[in-house]
Tab-separated table of C-alpha atoms in Angstrom:
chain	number	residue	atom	x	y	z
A	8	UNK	CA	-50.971	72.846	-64.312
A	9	UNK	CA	-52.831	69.233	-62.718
A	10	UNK	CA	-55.527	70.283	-60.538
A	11	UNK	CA	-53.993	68.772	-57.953
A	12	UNK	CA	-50.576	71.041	-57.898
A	13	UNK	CA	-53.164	74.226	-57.996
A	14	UNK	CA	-55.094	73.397	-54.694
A	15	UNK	CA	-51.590	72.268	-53.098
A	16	UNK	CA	-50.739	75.768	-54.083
A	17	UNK	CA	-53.494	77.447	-52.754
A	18	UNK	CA	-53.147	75.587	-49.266
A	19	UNK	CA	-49.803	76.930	-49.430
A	20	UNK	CA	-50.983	80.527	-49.923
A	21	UNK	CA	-53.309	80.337	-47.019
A	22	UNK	CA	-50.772	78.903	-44.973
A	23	UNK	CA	-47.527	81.368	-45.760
A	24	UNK	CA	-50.160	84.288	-44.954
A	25	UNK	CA	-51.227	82.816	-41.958
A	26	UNK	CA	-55.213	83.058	-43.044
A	27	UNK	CA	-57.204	82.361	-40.397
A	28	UNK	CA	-60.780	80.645	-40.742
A	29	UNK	CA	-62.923	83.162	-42.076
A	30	UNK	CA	-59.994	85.304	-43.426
A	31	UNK	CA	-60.904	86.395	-47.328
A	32	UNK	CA	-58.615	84.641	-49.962
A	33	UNK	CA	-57.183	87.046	-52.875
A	34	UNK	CA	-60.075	87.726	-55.447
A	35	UNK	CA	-60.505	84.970	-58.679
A	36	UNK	CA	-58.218	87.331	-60.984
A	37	UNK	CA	-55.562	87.754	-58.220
A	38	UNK	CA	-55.528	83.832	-58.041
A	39	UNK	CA	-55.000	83.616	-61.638
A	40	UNK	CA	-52.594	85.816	-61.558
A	41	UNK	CA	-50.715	84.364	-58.553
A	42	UNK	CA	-51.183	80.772	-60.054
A	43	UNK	CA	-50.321	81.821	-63.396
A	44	UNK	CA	-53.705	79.352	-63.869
A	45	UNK	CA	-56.811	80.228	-66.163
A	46	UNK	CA	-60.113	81.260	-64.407
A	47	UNK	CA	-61.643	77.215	-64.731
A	48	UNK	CA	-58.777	75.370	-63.326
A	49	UNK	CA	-58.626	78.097	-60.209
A	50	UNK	CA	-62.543	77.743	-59.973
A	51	UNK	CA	-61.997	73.474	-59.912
A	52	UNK	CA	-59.024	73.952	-57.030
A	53	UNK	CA	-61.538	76.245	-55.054
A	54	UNK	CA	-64.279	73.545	-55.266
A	55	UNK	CA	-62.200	70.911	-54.352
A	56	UNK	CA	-60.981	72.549	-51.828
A	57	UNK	CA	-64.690	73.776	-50.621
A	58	UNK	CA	-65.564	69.893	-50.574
A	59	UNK	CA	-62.958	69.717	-47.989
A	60	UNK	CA	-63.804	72.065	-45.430
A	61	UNK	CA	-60.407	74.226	-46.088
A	62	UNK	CA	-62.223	77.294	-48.599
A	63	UNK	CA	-65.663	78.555	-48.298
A	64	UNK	CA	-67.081	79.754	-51.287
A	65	UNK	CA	-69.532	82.862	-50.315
A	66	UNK	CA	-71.458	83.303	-54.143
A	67	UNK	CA	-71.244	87.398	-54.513
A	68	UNK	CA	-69.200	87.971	-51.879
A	69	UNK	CA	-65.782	86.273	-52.565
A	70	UNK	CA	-63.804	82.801	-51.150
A	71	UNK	CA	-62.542	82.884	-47.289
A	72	UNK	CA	-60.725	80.843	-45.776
A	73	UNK	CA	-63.223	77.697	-44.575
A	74	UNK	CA	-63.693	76.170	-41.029
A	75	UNK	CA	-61.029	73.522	-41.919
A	76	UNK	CA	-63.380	71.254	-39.636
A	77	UNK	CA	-63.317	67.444	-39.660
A	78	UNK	CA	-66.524	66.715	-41.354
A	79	UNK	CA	-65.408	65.361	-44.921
A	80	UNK	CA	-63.225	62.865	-42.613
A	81	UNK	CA	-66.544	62.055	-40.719
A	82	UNK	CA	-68.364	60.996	-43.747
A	83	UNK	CA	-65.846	59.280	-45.356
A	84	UNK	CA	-65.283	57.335	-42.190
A	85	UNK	CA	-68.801	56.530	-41.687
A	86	UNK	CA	-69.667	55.992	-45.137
A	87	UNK	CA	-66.149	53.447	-45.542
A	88	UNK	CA	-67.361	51.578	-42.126
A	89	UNK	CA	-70.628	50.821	-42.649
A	90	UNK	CA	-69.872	49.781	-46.662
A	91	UNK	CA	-67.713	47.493	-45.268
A	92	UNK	CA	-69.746	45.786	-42.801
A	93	UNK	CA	-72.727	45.387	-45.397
A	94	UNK	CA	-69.559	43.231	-47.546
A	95	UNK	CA	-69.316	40.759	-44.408
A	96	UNK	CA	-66.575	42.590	-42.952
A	97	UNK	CA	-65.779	43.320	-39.753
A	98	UNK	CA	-65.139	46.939	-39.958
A	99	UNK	CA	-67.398	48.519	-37.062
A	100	UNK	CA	-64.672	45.961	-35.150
A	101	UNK	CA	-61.760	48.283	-36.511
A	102	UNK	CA	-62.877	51.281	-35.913
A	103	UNK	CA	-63.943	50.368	-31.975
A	104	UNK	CA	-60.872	49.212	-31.060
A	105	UNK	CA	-59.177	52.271	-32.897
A	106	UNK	CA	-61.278	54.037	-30.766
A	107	UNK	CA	-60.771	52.287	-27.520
A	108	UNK	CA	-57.180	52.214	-28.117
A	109	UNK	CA	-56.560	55.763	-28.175
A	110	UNK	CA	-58.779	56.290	-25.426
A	111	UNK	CA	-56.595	53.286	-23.431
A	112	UNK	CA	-53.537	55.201	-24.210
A	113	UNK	CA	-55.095	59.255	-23.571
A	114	UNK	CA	-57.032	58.294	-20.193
A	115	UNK	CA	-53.834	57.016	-18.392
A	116	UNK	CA	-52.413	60.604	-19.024
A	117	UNK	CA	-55.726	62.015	-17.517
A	118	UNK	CA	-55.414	59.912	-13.872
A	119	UNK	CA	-55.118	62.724	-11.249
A	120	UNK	CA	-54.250	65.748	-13.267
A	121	UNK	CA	-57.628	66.739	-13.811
A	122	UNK	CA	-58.587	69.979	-12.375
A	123	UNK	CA	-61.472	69.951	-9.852
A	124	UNK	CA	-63.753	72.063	-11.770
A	125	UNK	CA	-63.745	69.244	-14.618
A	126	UNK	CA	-64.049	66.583	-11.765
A	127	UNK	CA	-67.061	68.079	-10.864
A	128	UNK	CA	-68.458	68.479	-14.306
A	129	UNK	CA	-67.944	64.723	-14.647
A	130	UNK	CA	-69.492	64.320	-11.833
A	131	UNK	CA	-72.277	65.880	-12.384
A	132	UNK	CA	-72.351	64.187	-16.303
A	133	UNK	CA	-72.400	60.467	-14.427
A	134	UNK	CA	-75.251	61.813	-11.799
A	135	UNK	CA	-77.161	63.125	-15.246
A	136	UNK	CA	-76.442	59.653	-16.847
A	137	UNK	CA	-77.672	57.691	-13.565
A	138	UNK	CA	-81.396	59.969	-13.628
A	139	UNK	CA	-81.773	59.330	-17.410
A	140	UNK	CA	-81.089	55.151	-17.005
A	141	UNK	CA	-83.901	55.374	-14.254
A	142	UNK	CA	-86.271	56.831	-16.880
A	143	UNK	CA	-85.446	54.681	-19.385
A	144	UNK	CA	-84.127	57.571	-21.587
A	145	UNK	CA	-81.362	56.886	-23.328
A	146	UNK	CA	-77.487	57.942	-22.181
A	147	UNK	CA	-75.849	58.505	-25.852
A	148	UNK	CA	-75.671	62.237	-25.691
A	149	UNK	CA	-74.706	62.611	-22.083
A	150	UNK	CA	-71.991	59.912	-22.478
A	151	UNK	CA	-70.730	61.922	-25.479
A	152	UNK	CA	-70.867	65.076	-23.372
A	153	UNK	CA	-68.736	62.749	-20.691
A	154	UNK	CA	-66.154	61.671	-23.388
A	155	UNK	CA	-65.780	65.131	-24.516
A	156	UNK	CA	-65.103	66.532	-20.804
A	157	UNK	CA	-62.980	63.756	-19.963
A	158	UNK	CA	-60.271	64.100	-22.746
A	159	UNK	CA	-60.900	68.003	-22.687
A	160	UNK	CA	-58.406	67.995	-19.575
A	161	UNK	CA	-55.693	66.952	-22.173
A	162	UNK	CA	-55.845	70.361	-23.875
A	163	UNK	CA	-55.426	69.525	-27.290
A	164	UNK	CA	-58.204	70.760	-29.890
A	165	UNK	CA	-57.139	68.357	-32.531
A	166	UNK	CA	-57.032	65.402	-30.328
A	167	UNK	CA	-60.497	66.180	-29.485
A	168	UNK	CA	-61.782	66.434	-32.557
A	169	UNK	CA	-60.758	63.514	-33.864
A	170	UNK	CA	-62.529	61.905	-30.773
A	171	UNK	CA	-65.489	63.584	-31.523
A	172	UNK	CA	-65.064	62.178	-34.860
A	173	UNK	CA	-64.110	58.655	-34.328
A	174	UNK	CA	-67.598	58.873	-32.007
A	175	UNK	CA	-69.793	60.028	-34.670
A	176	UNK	CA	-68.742	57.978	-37.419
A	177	UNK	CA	-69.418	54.887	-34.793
A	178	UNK	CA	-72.853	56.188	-33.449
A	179	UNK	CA	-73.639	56.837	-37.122
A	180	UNK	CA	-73.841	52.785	-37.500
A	181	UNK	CA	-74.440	51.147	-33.914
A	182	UNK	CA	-77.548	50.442	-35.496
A	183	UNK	CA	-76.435	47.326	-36.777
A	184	UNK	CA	-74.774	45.676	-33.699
A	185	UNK	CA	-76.154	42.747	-32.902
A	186	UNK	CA	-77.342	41.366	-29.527
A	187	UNK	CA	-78.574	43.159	-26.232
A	188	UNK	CA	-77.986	46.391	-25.453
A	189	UNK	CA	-76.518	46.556	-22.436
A	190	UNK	CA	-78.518	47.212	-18.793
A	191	UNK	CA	-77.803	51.117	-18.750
A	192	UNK	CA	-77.372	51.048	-15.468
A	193	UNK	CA	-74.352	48.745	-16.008
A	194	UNK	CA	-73.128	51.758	-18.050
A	195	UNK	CA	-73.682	54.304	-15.373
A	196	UNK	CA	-71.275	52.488	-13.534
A	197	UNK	CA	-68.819	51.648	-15.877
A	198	UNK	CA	-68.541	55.693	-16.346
A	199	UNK	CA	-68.660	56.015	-12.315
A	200	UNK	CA	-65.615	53.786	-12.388
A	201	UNK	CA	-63.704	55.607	-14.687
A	202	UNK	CA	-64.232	58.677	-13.027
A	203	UNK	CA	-63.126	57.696	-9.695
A	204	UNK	CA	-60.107	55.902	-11.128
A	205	UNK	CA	-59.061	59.110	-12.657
A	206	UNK	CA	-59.767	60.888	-9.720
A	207	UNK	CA	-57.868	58.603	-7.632
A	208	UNK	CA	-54.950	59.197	-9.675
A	209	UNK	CA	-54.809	55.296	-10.686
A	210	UNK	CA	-53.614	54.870	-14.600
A	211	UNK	CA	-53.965	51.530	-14.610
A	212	UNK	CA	-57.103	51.340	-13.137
A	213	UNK	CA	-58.436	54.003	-15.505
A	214	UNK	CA	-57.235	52.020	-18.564
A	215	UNK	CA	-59.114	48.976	-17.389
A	216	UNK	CA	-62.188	50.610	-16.748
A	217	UNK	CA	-62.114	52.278	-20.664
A	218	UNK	CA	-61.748	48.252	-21.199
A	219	UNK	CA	-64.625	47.420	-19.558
A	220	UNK	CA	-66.975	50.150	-21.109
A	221	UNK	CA	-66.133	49.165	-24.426
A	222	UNK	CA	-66.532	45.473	-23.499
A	223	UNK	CA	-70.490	44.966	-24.604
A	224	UNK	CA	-69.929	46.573	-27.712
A	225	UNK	CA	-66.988	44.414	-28.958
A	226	UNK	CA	-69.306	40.999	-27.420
A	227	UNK	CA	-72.208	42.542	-29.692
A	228	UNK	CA	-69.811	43.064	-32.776
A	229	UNK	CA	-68.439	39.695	-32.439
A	230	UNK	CA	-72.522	38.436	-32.686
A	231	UNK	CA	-72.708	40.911	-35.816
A	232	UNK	CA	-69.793	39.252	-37.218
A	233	UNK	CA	-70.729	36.061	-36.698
A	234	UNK	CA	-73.907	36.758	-38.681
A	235	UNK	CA	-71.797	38.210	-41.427
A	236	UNK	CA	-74.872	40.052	-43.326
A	237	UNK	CA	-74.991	40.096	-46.826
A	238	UNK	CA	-77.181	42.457	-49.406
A	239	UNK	CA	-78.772	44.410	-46.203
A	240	UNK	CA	-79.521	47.524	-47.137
A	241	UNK	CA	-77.879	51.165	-46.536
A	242	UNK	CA	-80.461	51.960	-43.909
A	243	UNK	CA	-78.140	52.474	-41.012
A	244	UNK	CA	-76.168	55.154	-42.729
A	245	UNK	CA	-79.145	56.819	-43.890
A	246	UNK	CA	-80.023	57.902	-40.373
């Protein structure tokens, strides 16, 4: 049986039994059984599958069902983006206006449906933001923590995540933008703005304010591009 058609198979199992993360999997010689698959091959499909965040593999204490989180995307999406852009192309452009497109699209959805609790959690995120730029500390965290709440409202866990990952695999390789960061008090109010065009209820006000916060960073990858660097080193991924 290809390696391939076992771990297919084993999804399958964990999804027809409804196996939730952390749920045990049948033992190694129930697998082989079940599989009809020698005791190598089912070992391979469990490591494969381990590598890809759907099995855990607990040494002496059996194979559960993993976290099924979006990690192995994560890397691969970092690691793809920033080998690109140390080739001379322009892929930290791609993936920030994949980014800012969804977020276009989701935040027009958000304008005056979010509940007041989360209003005031934003609120409170921008005030946070606003205290750190007057320190000179910097915002990336808290303007994560803003993103997050933001598209929380939307109540959808898998949207989310792939947010949070889109954001990581970005942040991962900012490092080699190229020009001025911007004034972060210029960012404070670029997040003020989107918060009281949500609040307000105003979609289209919203989705030009997302414009406008992502508008330094595309200016910046546009100088990056233009400088098209070739045999830099790996450095920003090692971070």
């Amino acid at each position: 049986m290809a390696a391939r058609d076992l771990q297919e198979r084993i999804k399958k199992l964990i999804i027809d039994r409804r196996l939730p993360s952390g749920a045990p999997l049948p033992t190694e010689p129930e697998l082989m059984e079940h599989l009809g698959a020698s005791r190598n091959s089912v070992r391979e499909a469990l490591k494969a599958l381990q590598a890809m965040g759907i099995v855990e593999i607990r040494h002496g204490f059996g194979t559960y069902v993993g976290p099924m989180s979006l990690a192995p995307m994560i890397e691969g999406l970092a690691f793809r983006t920033v080998a690109g852009h140390h080739r001379g192309e322009d892929s930290l452009l791609q993936l920030l206006e994949l980014r800012e497109a969804m977020e276009t699209g989701l935040v027009s959805r958000l304008a005056g449906r979010l509940s007041e609790a989360d209003l005031v959690e934003l609120d409170a995120l921008v005030g946070r933001m606003e205290r750190e730029a007057a320190r000179g500390a910097g915002l990336a965290e808290t303007d994560r923590a803003f993103h997050a709440t933001l598209y929380r409202g939307l109540d959808n866990v898998l949207l989310s995540e792939v947010l949070e990952a889109f954001w990581d695999a970005f942040h991962r390789v900012r490092t080699d933008l190229g020009g001025e960061r911007q004034d972060p008090r210029i960012t404070c109010r670029q997040h003020r703005e989107i918060l009281d065009a949500v609040r307000s209820g105003d979609a289209l006000r919203a989705e030009e304010a997302i414009r406008e916060h992502f508008g330094n960073i595309r200016a910046r990858l546009s100088i990056a591009a233009a400088q098209a660097p070739t045999g830099a080193t790996m450095g920003a991924y090692d971070r």
